[in-house]
Short mmCIF file of C-alpha atoms and ligand atoms in Angstrom, two decimals:
data_model
loop_
_atom_site.label_atom_id
_atom_site.label_comp_id
_atom_site.label_asym_id
_atom_site.label_seq_id
_atom_site.Cartn_x
_atom_site.Cartn_y
_atom_site.Cartn_z
CA MET J 138 12.89 16.97 -15.82
CA THR J 139 16.30 18.54 -15.42
CA ASP J 140 17.46 18.52 -19.05
CA GLU J 141 16.56 17.46 -22.57
CA GLN J 142 19.07 14.60 -22.56
CA THR J 143 17.46 13.03 -19.49
CA ARG J 144 14.02 13.35 -21.06
CA ALA J 145 15.26 11.72 -24.26
CA ASP J 146 16.94 8.89 -22.31
CA ALA J 147 13.80 8.31 -20.25
CA LEU J 148 11.58 8.25 -23.33
CA ALA J 149 13.93 5.78 -25.03
CA ALA J 150 13.93 3.58 -21.91
CA LEU J 151 10.11 3.57 -21.96
CA GLN J 152 9.79 2.69 -25.64
CA HIS J 153 8.72 -0.94 -25.19
CA THR J 154 7.10 -0.58 -21.80
CA THR J 155 3.93 -2.43 -20.77
CA PHE J 156 1.72 0.01 -18.88
CA PHE J 157 0.41 -2.66 -16.54
CA PRO J 158 1.70 -3.99 -13.18
CA TYR J 159 4.71 -6.25 -13.50
CA TRP J 160 3.27 -8.35 -10.65
CA LEU J 161 0.04 -9.15 -12.52
CA ASP J 162 1.74 -9.71 -15.89
CA ASN J 163 2.61 -13.27 -14.91
CA SER J 164 1.77 -16.67 -16.38
CA GLN J 165 0.98 -17.96 -12.88
CA ARG J 166 -2.05 -15.64 -12.72
CA PRO J 167 -4.88 -18.03 -11.83
CA ARG J 168 -8.06 -18.47 -13.82
CA GLU J 169 -10.85 -16.16 -12.67
CA GLU J 170 -13.75 -17.63 -10.70
CA PRO J 171 -17.13 -17.35 -12.47
CA ALA J 172 -19.33 -14.31 -11.80
CA LEU J 173 -22.35 -14.59 -9.51
CA GLN J 174 -25.46 -15.62 -11.52
CA GLU J 175 -28.00 -16.46 -8.78
CA ASN J 176 -29.45 -15.30 -5.46
CA LEU J 177 -27.64 -16.61 -2.39
CA SER J 178 -27.52 -16.13 1.35
CA CYS J 179 -24.59 -16.46 3.75
CA ASP J 180 -23.38 -15.46 7.17
CA LEU J 181 -20.50 -13.22 6.00
CA LEU J 182 -20.20 -11.44 2.68
CA ILE J 183 -16.88 -9.80 1.85
CA VAL J 184 -16.88 -7.15 -0.89
CA GLY J 185 -13.44 -6.71 -2.48
CA GLY J 186 -10.72 -9.21 -3.40
CA GLY J 187 -7.56 -7.39 -2.31
CA PHE J 188 -5.52 -8.19 0.78
CA THR J 189 -8.15 -6.90 3.23
CA GLY J 190 -10.88 -9.10 1.72
CA LEU J 191 -8.65 -12.15 1.30
CA TRP J 192 -7.18 -11.97 4.82
CA ALA J 193 -10.70 -11.52 6.21
CA ALA J 194 -11.95 -14.57 4.29
CA VAL J 195 -9.09 -16.81 5.42
CA GLN J 196 -9.20 -15.67 9.06
CA ALA J 197 -13.01 -15.97 9.26
CA LYS J 198 -12.87 -19.57 8.03
CA GLU J 199 -9.93 -20.47 10.26
CA ALA J 200 -11.87 -19.18 13.27
CA ASN J 201 -15.06 -21.04 12.32
CA PRO J 202 -14.82 -23.57 9.46
CA ALA J 203 -18.62 -23.97 9.42
CA ARG J 204 -19.23 -20.27 8.70
CA GLU J 205 -20.67 -19.59 5.25
CA VAL J 206 -18.42 -16.97 3.67
CA ILE J 207 -18.81 -15.44 0.21
CA LEU J 208 -16.34 -13.00 -1.37
CA ILE J 209 -17.29 -10.90 -4.41
CA GLU J 210 -14.73 -8.96 -6.44
CA ALA J 211 -15.70 -6.30 -9.01
CA SER J 212 -12.95 -7.35 -11.41
CA SER J 213 -10.28 -9.95 -10.62
CA ILE J 214 -8.42 -10.81 -7.43
CA ALA J 215 -5.63 -8.29 -6.64
CA ILE J 216 -6.50 -5.92 -9.49
CA GLY J 217 -6.58 -2.97 -7.04
CA ALA J 218 -3.79 -1.74 -4.80
CA SER J 219 -2.90 -5.29 -3.75
CA GLY J 220 -1.54 -6.23 -7.19
CA ARG J 221 0.32 -2.90 -7.57
CA PRO J 222 2.49 -2.08 -4.53
CA ALA J 223 6.24 -2.05 -4.01
CA ALA J 224 5.36 -4.66 -1.37
CA ILE J 225 7.99 -3.67 1.15
CA LEU J 226 6.89 -5.32 4.38
CA SER J 227 6.46 -3.28 7.55
CA THR J 228 6.04 -4.43 11.13
CA SER J 229 3.89 -1.42 11.90
CA VAL J 230 0.11 -1.73 11.62
CA MET J 231 -0.22 2.07 11.79
CA HIS J 232 1.88 3.28 8.84
CA GLY J 233 5.15 3.36 10.71
CA LEU J 234 6.36 4.14 14.20
CA GLN J 235 6.35 7.92 13.75
CA ASN J 236 2.78 7.93 12.50
CA ALA J 237 1.65 5.68 15.34
CA GLN J 238 3.29 7.98 17.85
CA ARG J 239 1.72 11.05 16.25
CA LEU J 240 -1.75 9.54 16.55
CA TYR J 241 -1.76 7.17 19.48
CA PRO J 242 1.05 7.98 21.93
CA ASP J 243 -0.82 6.27 24.79
CA ASP J 244 -1.29 3.02 22.84
CA MET J 245 2.24 2.69 21.49
CA GLU J 246 3.38 -0.31 23.55
CA GLU J 247 0.27 -2.27 22.60
CA LEU J 248 0.35 -1.26 18.92
CA GLU J 249 3.98 -2.29 18.70
CA ARG J 250 3.21 -5.65 20.29
CA LEU J 251 0.29 -6.15 17.89
CA GLY J 252 2.45 -5.17 14.92
CA LYS J 253 5.10 -7.76 15.77
CA GLU J 254 2.43 -10.38 16.43
CA ASN J 255 0.79 -9.55 13.09
CA LEU J 256 4.04 -9.85 11.13
CA ASP J 257 4.85 -13.18 12.80
CA GLY J 258 1.31 -14.40 11.99
CA PHE J 259 1.69 -13.16 8.40
CA ARG J 260 4.86 -15.20 7.98
CA GLU J 261 3.49 -18.26 9.79
CA THR J 262 0.34 -18.33 7.62
CA ILE J 263 2.33 -18.11 4.40
CA GLU J 264 4.61 -20.94 5.53
CA ARG J 265 1.79 -23.13 6.88
CA TYR J 266 -0.16 -23.02 3.62
CA GLY J 267 2.97 -23.22 1.46
CA ILE J 268 2.23 -19.96 -0.40
CA ASP J 269 5.02 -19.42 -2.92
CA CYS J 270 5.39 -15.61 -3.00
CA ASP J 271 9.12 -14.79 -3.17
CA LEU J 272 9.31 -13.69 0.48
CA GLU J 273 12.70 -12.16 1.33
CA TRP J 274 13.67 -10.94 4.80
CA GLY J 275 16.38 -8.36 3.99
CA GLY J 276 14.82 -5.73 6.24
CA GLU J 277 13.79 -2.11 5.66
CA LEU J 278 16.44 0.51 4.89
CA THR J 279 15.60 4.21 5.15
CA VAL J 280 18.25 6.14 3.25
CA ALA J 281 19.08 9.76 4.08
CA ILE J 282 19.32 12.30 1.28
CA GLY J 283 21.33 15.34 2.42
CA ASP J 284 21.93 16.67 5.95
CA GLU J 285 18.24 17.08 6.75
CA GLY J 286 17.77 13.41 5.91
CA LEU J 287 20.47 12.49 8.43
CA ALA J 288 18.59 14.30 11.18
CA ASP J 289 15.37 12.48 10.18
CA ILE J 290 16.90 9.02 10.40
CA ALA J 291 18.68 9.78 13.69
CA LYS J 292 15.30 10.71 15.23
CA GLU J 293 13.69 7.60 13.80
CA HIS J 294 16.54 5.42 15.07
CA GLU J 295 15.84 6.54 18.64
CA LEU J 296 12.21 5.54 18.25
CA TYR J 297 13.10 2.15 16.76
CA CYS J 298 15.54 1.42 19.58
CA HIS J 299 13.08 2.56 22.24
CA TYR J 300 10.59 -0.03 20.99
CA GLY J 301 13.14 -2.82 20.76
CA HIS J 302 13.67 -3.08 17.00
CA ASP J 303 16.90 -4.51 15.64
CA ALA J 304 17.74 -1.15 13.97
CA HIS J 305 21.18 0.18 13.00
CA LEU J 306 22.36 3.64 11.92
CA LEU J 307 24.73 3.58 8.94
CA ASP J 308 27.09 6.39 7.95
CA ALA J 309 27.61 7.39 4.31
CA GLU J 310 30.35 4.85 3.74
CA SER J 311 28.40 1.97 5.31
CA VAL J 312 25.16 2.76 3.52
CA ARG J 313 26.97 2.88 0.18
CA ARG J 314 28.54 -0.48 1.02
CA GLU J 315 24.94 -1.76 1.14
CA VAL J 316 23.66 0.05 -1.96
CA ARG J 317 25.97 2.13 -4.13
CA SER J 318 24.15 5.40 -4.77
CA PRO J 319 25.93 8.78 -4.71
CA LEU J 320 22.74 10.29 -3.25
CA PHE J 321 22.72 8.29 -0.01
CA SER J 322 24.35 10.13 2.90
CA GLY J 323 23.35 7.70 5.64
CA GLY J 324 20.87 4.98 6.47
CA LEU J 325 18.72 3.32 9.08
CA TRP J 326 18.47 -0.43 8.61
CA SER J 327 15.73 -2.23 10.52
CA LYS J 328 16.79 -5.82 10.11
CA LYS J 329 14.10 -7.97 11.63
CA ARG J 330 10.48 -8.63 10.61
CA SER J 331 10.64 -6.74 7.34
CA GLY J 332 11.58 -7.39 3.75
CA THR J 333 9.75 -7.84 0.48
CA VAL J 334 7.16 -10.10 -1.15
CA HIS J 335 5.65 -10.70 -4.60
CA PRO J 336 2.24 -9.19 -3.82
CA ALA J 337 0.23 -10.80 -6.62
CA LYS J 338 1.59 -14.27 -5.85
CA LEU J 339 0.67 -13.67 -2.21
CA ALA J 340 -2.87 -12.61 -3.15
CA TRP J 341 -3.29 -15.56 -5.51
CA GLY J 342 -1.98 -17.88 -2.77
CA LEU J 343 -4.50 -16.44 -0.29
CA LYS J 344 -7.23 -16.92 -2.89
CA ARG J 345 -6.23 -20.60 -3.25
CA VAL J 346 -6.28 -21.04 0.54
CA ALA J 347 -9.65 -19.28 0.88
CA LEU J 348 -11.14 -21.60 -1.76
CA GLU J 349 -9.65 -24.66 -0.05
CA LEU J 350 -11.17 -23.54 3.26
CA GLY J 351 -14.58 -23.36 1.57
CA VAL J 352 -15.00 -19.65 0.80
CA GLN J 353 -17.15 -19.08 -2.31
CA ILE J 354 -15.44 -16.51 -4.55
CA TYR J 355 -17.14 -14.68 -7.42
CA GLU J 356 -15.02 -12.49 -9.68
CA ASN J 357 -16.31 -9.88 -12.14
CA THR J 358 -19.11 -9.35 -9.63
CA PRO J 359 -19.34 -5.73 -8.49
CA MET J 360 -21.60 -4.73 -5.62
CA VAL J 361 -24.06 -2.31 -7.22
CA SER J 362 -26.14 -1.45 -4.15
CA ASN J 363 -26.90 -2.58 -0.62
CA ARG J 364 -29.82 -2.20 1.76
CA LYS J 365 -30.86 -3.35 5.18
CA LYS J 366 -33.38 -6.19 5.13
CA SER J 367 -34.81 -8.51 7.74
CA GLY J 368 -32.14 -11.15 8.29
CA GLY J 369 -29.26 -8.87 7.36
CA VAL J 370 -28.05 -6.80 4.45
CA GLU J 371 -28.96 -7.47 0.83
CA VAL J 372 -26.20 -6.76 -1.66
CA THR J 373 -27.12 -6.48 -5.31
CA THR J 374 -24.73 -7.36 -8.16
CA PRO J 375 -25.49 -7.24 -11.92
CA CYS J 376 -26.75 -10.86 -12.12
CA GLY J 377 -27.54 -11.91 -8.57
CA ARG J 378 -28.15 -10.86 -4.97
CA VAL J 379 -26.63 -11.96 -1.68
CA LEU J 380 -28.48 -11.74 1.62
CA ALA J 381 -25.83 -11.70 4.32
CA ASN J 382 -25.98 -11.57 8.09
CA ARG J 383 -22.82 -9.41 8.04
CA VAL J 384 -21.02 -7.53 5.25
CA LEU J 385 -17.39 -6.39 5.19
CA LEU J 386 -16.61 -3.65 2.67
CA ALA J 387 -12.97 -4.28 1.77
CA THR J 388 -12.99 -1.86 -1.13
CA ASN J 389 -10.18 0.47 0.02
CA ALA J 390 -9.66 3.49 -2.28
CA PHE J 391 -12.47 2.41 -4.62
CA ALA J 392 -14.93 3.15 -1.83
CA ALA J 393 -14.18 6.85 -2.25
CA GLY J 394 -17.10 6.80 -4.71
CA ASN J 395 -19.37 6.28 -1.70
CA ARG J 396 -20.64 9.61 -0.33
CA LYS J 397 -20.08 8.83 3.32
CA ILE J 398 -16.72 7.15 2.92
CA ARG J 399 -15.26 9.80 0.65
CA LYS J 400 -15.77 12.44 3.34
CA ARG J 401 -12.80 10.82 5.08
CA VAL J 402 -11.02 8.93 2.28
CA ALA J 403 -9.35 10.45 -0.79
CA ALA J 404 -8.29 8.16 -3.63
CA ILE J 405 -4.85 9.36 -4.66
CA ARG J 406 -2.47 7.31 -6.76
CA ASP J 407 1.19 6.53 -6.85
CA ARG J 408 3.38 5.39 -9.74
CA ILE J 409 5.98 2.71 -10.18
CA VAL J 410 8.45 1.65 -12.88
CA VAL J 411 10.27 -1.68 -13.13
CA THR J 412 13.49 -2.31 -15.05
CA GLU J 413 14.47 -5.28 -17.14
CA PRO J 414 16.44 -7.91 -15.13
CA LEU J 415 19.87 -6.51 -14.30
CA SER J 416 22.98 -8.29 -15.57
CA GLU J 417 25.63 -9.60 -13.17
CA GLU J 418 27.80 -6.57 -13.98
CA GLN J 419 24.95 -4.16 -13.28
CA MET J 420 24.21 -5.92 -9.98
CA ALA J 421 27.89 -5.76 -9.06
CA ALA J 422 27.85 -2.02 -9.79
CA ILE J 423 25.04 -1.32 -7.32
CA GLY J 424 25.80 -3.87 -4.60
CA TRP J 425 22.51 -4.38 -2.72
CA HIS J 426 23.59 -7.85 -1.56
CA ASN J 427 21.22 -7.78 1.40
CA ARG J 428 18.25 -6.93 -0.85
CA GLN J 429 16.48 -4.58 1.59
CA GLY J 430 13.29 -2.71 0.79
CA ILE J 431 14.36 0.96 0.64
CA TYR J 432 12.69 4.35 1.28
CA ASP J 433 14.44 7.68 1.02
CA THR J 434 13.91 10.82 3.10
CA ARG J 435 12.99 13.20 0.27
CA THR J 436 9.77 15.13 0.79
CA GLN J 437 8.23 13.49 -2.29
CA LEU J 438 9.79 10.19 -1.30
CA ASN J 439 11.02 7.41 -3.54
CA TYR J 440 11.03 3.74 -2.62
CA MET J 441 12.81 0.86 -4.32
CA ARG J 442 13.41 -2.87 -4.10
CA LEU J 443 14.70 -5.81 -6.09
CA THR J 444 12.45 -8.49 -7.57
CA ALA J 445 13.32 -12.19 -7.43
CA ASP J 446 14.81 -11.96 -10.95
CA ASN J 447 16.89 -8.85 -10.10
CA ARG J 448 14.85 -6.07 -11.64
CA ILE J 449 14.69 -2.78 -9.75
CA LEU J 450 11.23 -1.59 -8.83
CA PHE J 451 11.31 2.19 -8.31
CA GLY J 452 8.27 4.15 -7.16
CA GLY J 453 6.95 7.35 -5.67
CA ARG J 454 5.16 9.89 -7.82
CA LEU J 455 1.87 10.85 -6.17
CA ASP J 456 -1.01 12.34 -8.12
CA TYR J 457 -4.70 13.03 -7.68
CA PHE J 458 -7.42 12.95 -10.33
CA PHE J 459 -10.67 14.90 -9.97
CA GLY J 460 -13.51 13.11 -8.18
CA ASN J 461 -11.33 10.38 -6.61
CA ASN J 462 -10.87 8.81 -10.03
CA THR J 463 -9.07 5.47 -9.61
CA ASP J 464 -8.98 4.44 -13.28
CA PRO J 465 -5.38 3.36 -14.06
CA ALA J 466 -6.02 4.07 -17.75
CA GLU J 467 -4.98 7.66 -16.94
CA ASP J 468 -1.41 6.43 -16.59
CA ARG J 469 -0.84 4.43 -19.76
CA THR J 470 1.49 6.88 -21.50
CA PRO J 471 5.19 7.65 -20.84
CA ASP J 472 4.70 11.23 -19.63
CA PRO J 473 3.57 10.59 -16.03
CA TYR J 474 6.71 8.51 -15.44
CA LEU J 475 9.42 10.85 -16.76
CA ARG J 476 10.08 12.59 -13.46
CA LEU J 477 10.20 9.29 -11.63
CA ILE J 478 12.83 8.05 -14.07
CA ASP J 479 14.78 11.29 -13.63
CA ASN J 480 14.96 10.41 -9.91
CA PHE J 481 15.96 6.85 -10.79
CA TYR J 482 18.91 8.18 -12.84
CA ARG J 483 19.99 10.45 -9.98
CA THR J 484 19.82 7.50 -7.59
CA PHE J 485 21.56 5.00 -9.89
CA PRO J 486 23.53 7.01 -12.50
CA MET J 487 25.42 3.85 -13.50
CA LEU J 488 22.12 2.37 -14.75
CA ARG J 489 21.27 5.08 -17.30
CA GLY J 490 20.38 3.13 -20.42
CA VAL J 491 18.56 0.29 -18.66
CA ARG J 492 15.07 -0.37 -20.11
CA PHE J 493 11.84 -0.18 -18.13
CA THR J 494 9.63 -3.16 -18.94
CA HIS J 495 6.61 -2.14 -16.83
CA ALA J 496 5.06 1.07 -15.51
CA TRP J 497 1.77 1.56 -13.70
CA SER J 498 -0.15 3.52 -11.14
CA GLY J 499 -2.08 2.23 -8.17
CA PRO J 500 -4.84 3.65 -5.97
CA ILE J 501 -4.04 4.67 -2.42
CA ALA J 502 -6.80 5.29 0.12
CA LEU J 503 -5.51 8.39 1.89
CA THR J 504 -6.91 9.57 5.20
CA THR J 505 -5.61 12.05 7.76
CA ARG J 506 -4.75 9.02 9.82
CA MET J 507 -2.77 7.19 7.11
CA ALA J 508 -3.83 3.88 8.68
CA VAL J 509 -6.88 1.64 8.90
CA HIS J 510 -10.21 2.94 10.18
CA TYR J 511 -13.74 1.53 10.27
CA GLN J 512 -17.08 2.99 9.19
CA HIS J 513 -20.37 1.43 10.29
CA TYR J 514 -23.57 1.00 8.23
CA HIS J 515 -26.98 -0.63 8.62
CA GLY J 516 -26.89 -0.73 12.42
CA GLY J 517 -23.42 -2.28 12.50
CA ARG J 518 -24.20 -5.15 10.12
CA MET J 519 -22.00 -3.67 7.42
CA LEU J 520 -18.50 -2.32 8.06
CA TYR J 521 -15.96 -0.54 5.85
CA ALA J 522 -12.32 -1.29 6.73
CA GLY J 523 -9.70 0.67 4.83
CA GLY J 524 -7.47 3.72 4.45
CA TYR J 525 -4.03 2.13 4.80
CA SER J 526 -2.55 5.01 2.77
CA GLY J 527 0.28 3.16 1.11
CA PHE J 528 1.31 0.79 3.92
CA GLY J 529 -1.09 -2.12 3.86
CA VAL J 530 0.55 -5.30 2.61
CA THR J 531 0.94 -6.64 6.16
CA ALA J 532 -1.37 -4.20 8.01
CA THR J 533 -4.40 -5.48 6.05
CA ARG J 534 -4.12 -8.81 7.88
CA PHE J 535 -4.44 -6.95 11.19
CA GLY J 536 -7.10 -4.55 9.83
CA ALA J 537 -9.21 -7.49 8.63
CA ARG J 538 -8.87 -9.39 11.91
CA VAL J 539 -10.10 -6.41 13.93
CA ALA J 540 -12.87 -5.77 11.36
CA LEU J 541 -14.21 -9.31 11.89
CA ALA J 542 -14.20 -8.79 15.68
CA ILE J 543 -16.15 -5.53 15.30
CA LEU J 544 -18.64 -7.06 12.86
CA ASP J 545 -19.22 -10.07 15.12
CA ASP J 546 -19.23 -7.87 18.21
CA ARG J 547 -16.52 -9.92 19.90
CA LYS J 548 -14.80 -8.30 22.87
CA VAL J 549 -11.14 -8.34 21.85
CA PRO J 550 -8.59 -5.99 23.49
CA GLU J 551 -7.83 -4.26 20.15
CA ARG J 552 -11.34 -2.74 20.14
CA ALA J 553 -10.51 -0.77 23.28
CA LEU J 554 -7.65 1.04 21.54
CA LYS J 555 -8.25 4.52 20.17
CA PHE J 556 -7.77 3.56 16.50
CA ALA J 557 -10.80 1.24 16.66
CA ARG J 558 -13.03 3.79 18.37
CA SER J 559 -12.30 6.97 16.42
CA GLN J 560 -12.43 8.33 12.87
CA PRO J 561 -9.96 10.26 10.72
CA ALA J 562 -10.82 13.90 10.01
CA TYR J 563 -13.01 15.10 7.16
CA ILE J 564 -11.31 15.98 3.86
CA PRO J 565 -12.76 18.95 1.92
CA PRO J 566 -15.10 18.03 -0.97
CA GLU J 567 -14.55 18.83 -4.68
CA PRO J 568 -13.48 21.13 -6.19
CA PHE J 569 -11.43 22.13 -3.09
CA ARG J 570 -10.05 18.60 -2.77
CA TRP J 571 -8.66 18.64 -6.31
CA ILE J 572 -7.27 22.17 -6.05
CA GLY J 573 -5.71 21.47 -2.64
CA ALA J 574 -4.23 18.15 -3.80
CA LYS J 575 -2.70 19.67 -6.93
CA ILE J 576 -1.07 22.57 -5.06
CA THR J 577 0.18 20.22 -2.33
CA MET J 578 1.69 17.76 -4.78
CA TYR J 579 3.42 20.56 -6.69
CA ALA J 580 4.69 21.99 -3.38
CA LEU J 581 6.00 18.59 -2.26
CA ASP J 582 7.74 18.06 -5.59
CA THR J 583 9.70 21.27 -5.38
CA LEU J 584 9.88 21.93 -1.61
CA ASP J 585 13.40 20.51 -1.12
CA GLU J 586 14.90 22.61 -3.94
CA LYS J 587 12.89 25.83 -3.80
CA GLY J 588 11.26 26.30 -0.36
CA GLY J 589 9.48 29.72 -0.31
CA TRP J 590 5.62 29.70 -0.17
CA ARG J 591 5.71 25.90 -0.21
CA VAL J 592 6.83 25.74 3.42
CA PRO J 593 3.79 27.54 4.97
CA TRP J 594 1.47 25.73 2.54
CA VAL J 595 2.77 22.32 3.56
CA ARG J 596 2.61 23.30 7.27
CA MET J 597 -1.05 24.29 6.77
CA VAL J 598 -1.82 20.92 5.16
CA GLU J 599 -0.12 19.22 8.10
CA ARG J 600 -2.23 21.25 10.55
CA MET J 601 -5.32 19.91 8.73
CA GLY J 602 -4.13 16.45 9.78
CA PHE J 603 -2.11 15.15 6.78
CA PRO J 604 1.47 14.36 7.83
CA VAL J 605 2.70 14.93 4.27
CA THR J 606 6.37 15.44 5.10
CA GLN J 607 6.51 12.63 7.62
CA LYS J 608 8.62 9.72 6.42
C1 FAD B 919 1.82 2.25 -5.84
C2 FAD B 919 1.58 1.62 -4.50
C3 FAD B 919 2.67 1.24 -3.72
C4 FAD B 919 2.45 0.62 -2.48
N1 FAD B 919 3.53 0.16 -1.78
C5 FAD B 919 3.34 -0.49 -0.61
C6 FAD B 919 4.44 -1.04 0.10
O1 FAD B 919 5.59 -1.02 -0.35
N2 FAD B 919 4.20 -1.64 1.30
C7 FAD B 919 2.95 -1.74 1.82
O2 FAD B 919 2.78 -2.28 2.91
N3 FAD B 919 1.88 -1.23 1.15
C8 FAD B 919 2.04 -0.63 -0.05
N4 FAD B 919 0.97 -0.14 -0.73
C9 FAD B 919 -0.38 -0.23 -0.11
C10 FAD B 919 -1.03 -1.59 -0.23
O3 FAD B 919 -0.92 -2.06 -1.55
C11 FAD B 919 -2.52 -1.44 0.14
O4 FAD B 919 -2.63 -0.84 1.41
C12 FAD B 919 -3.26 -2.78 0.19
O5 FAD B 919 -3.03 -3.53 -0.96
C13 FAD B 919 -4.76 -2.50 0.36
O6 FAD B 919 -5.48 -3.69 0.19
P1 FAD B 919 -7.05 -3.63 0.14
O7 FAD B 919 -7.53 -5.03 0.01
O8 FAD B 919 -7.58 -2.85 1.29
O9 FAD B 919 -7.39 -2.79 -1.15
P2 FAD B 919 -7.35 -3.19 -2.71
O10 FAD B 919 -6.25 -4.11 -3.02
O11 FAD B 919 -7.41 -1.92 -3.46
O12 FAD B 919 -8.67 -4.02 -2.89
C14 FAD B 919 -9.95 -3.46 -3.01
C15 FAD B 919 -10.72 -4.36 -3.97
O13 FAD B 919 -12.08 -4.01 -3.94
C16 FAD B 919 -12.60 -4.20 -5.24
N5 FAD B 919 -13.84 -3.44 -5.36
C17 FAD B 919 -13.99 -2.10 -5.39
N6 FAD B 919 -15.27 -1.76 -5.49
C18 FAD B 919 -15.98 -2.92 -5.50
C19 FAD B 919 -17.37 -3.23 -5.60
N7 FAD B 919 -18.30 -2.27 -5.69
N8 FAD B 919 -17.73 -4.53 -5.61
C20 FAD B 919 -16.80 -5.53 -5.49
N9 FAD B 919 -15.48 -5.28 -5.40
C21 FAD B 919 -15.08 -3.99 -5.40
C22 FAD B 919 -11.50 -3.67 -6.15
O14 FAD B 919 -11.61 -4.15 -7.48
C23 FAD B 919 -10.26 -4.19 -5.43
O15 FAD B 919 -9.83 -5.45 -5.92
C24 FAD B 919 1.14 0.45 -1.98
C25 FAD B 919 0.05 0.83 -2.77
C26 FAD B 919 0.27 1.40 -4.02
C27 FAD B 919 -0.91 1.76 -4.86
#
């Protein structure tokens, strides 16, 4: 925090805050499906009721309505990352164009085509099933902070144009005509195939569709163990077992408790605050008529968007807890959010005094790849699909579709691409993981202002495979 006054203002603004996701704190939240209480068998068992699991369930049934599909969720649908994101939509299925180019320069044309196809399919599915999820197509706006930020967006603009995106560079005056922040020195607005969504309403809508298509869903049903058996894989839950021909582990960051998965996946978390609905005067003061999803170019980046009822969601405060701990209870006090609110005040000084109604953290499955990968178990009958690293609201649809093709051993062109045939790098185990994560997060927090030892440290982390300063 910069000064005592800011700290006091932030604490006052957090006085009546609910430390739970705004998205899930909604009267439209559907009733939970009963827990599994018997032994069953099926062709496909999906473990995890976030976007990966739900998209897999819907797509599996659409492809073959006769297929017996069961989905089990440890708690309730969308309780993980899927009910907690900013939910800014991205065309990329590989965590952005720059990340895709870093990893798969030879597959770029195809990945771009697949990304556009995925986003169009995402939209078409939502419209076809009439899922009411506050979709808005205002585009994605990357805002530059300082001169270095301007260089970043100019480079990104070239890439966007090369791959045929409807992307426009904005100077300081034009970007502030879009959103009035004294911090923004320029912008890159990608106008087509991106925007925002209410993630929980989307997940609940997908749940409704999956049930209508005949998927059996059991909530409060955690997978406790699994083993290979004749006829498939047997998954044990507290009050019942499922024998499945194929199993998809759609457990994302929560799978970092699994010894094999956590070698390549670290469960970090990110934080978000949401304001009360802004008044007409407050909205007039900030502009934002085109309602884009926004990222900035700071090293420890912030992202922001409007909700349907004109609250500002403001996020970006990474942290790591020892042993890949994903328990959001760690973040139910004001303290972890004070720095985030400090950044909010710098971004929107005219909104100092606004109250924050909700604050929460969410688990992010981080890999050196920052995008989906697959891990095989039990001779290929069980597959883990995850690691979207903070960019999965649309990419999970693609990740799930390819996961089904791998599980069913179908020869689709996507399986020939490098992302489907390779693995992200190993991440050091504890206690080195915790120590490294803490130093890196501190370095990222203060890199822009202080430089010094932070620069070689961050370069070293990037050489290990984590593109931590990539926007
Ligand atoms: C703070 C934050 C901001 C984000 N912002 C964006 C954004 O703006 N844009 C974007 O595209 N992406 C964003 N993301 C990322 C996006 O939310 C995720 O990539 C996506 O939701 C991942 O979906 P998933 O189904 O793979 O994982 P999850 O939604 O985490 O689902 C995994 C599910 O598995 C269940 N589970 C775990 N273990 C078991 C078990 N043993 N048995 C049964 N079930 C189990 C969990 O309870 C959970 O429901 C953000 C994420 C966070 C946390």
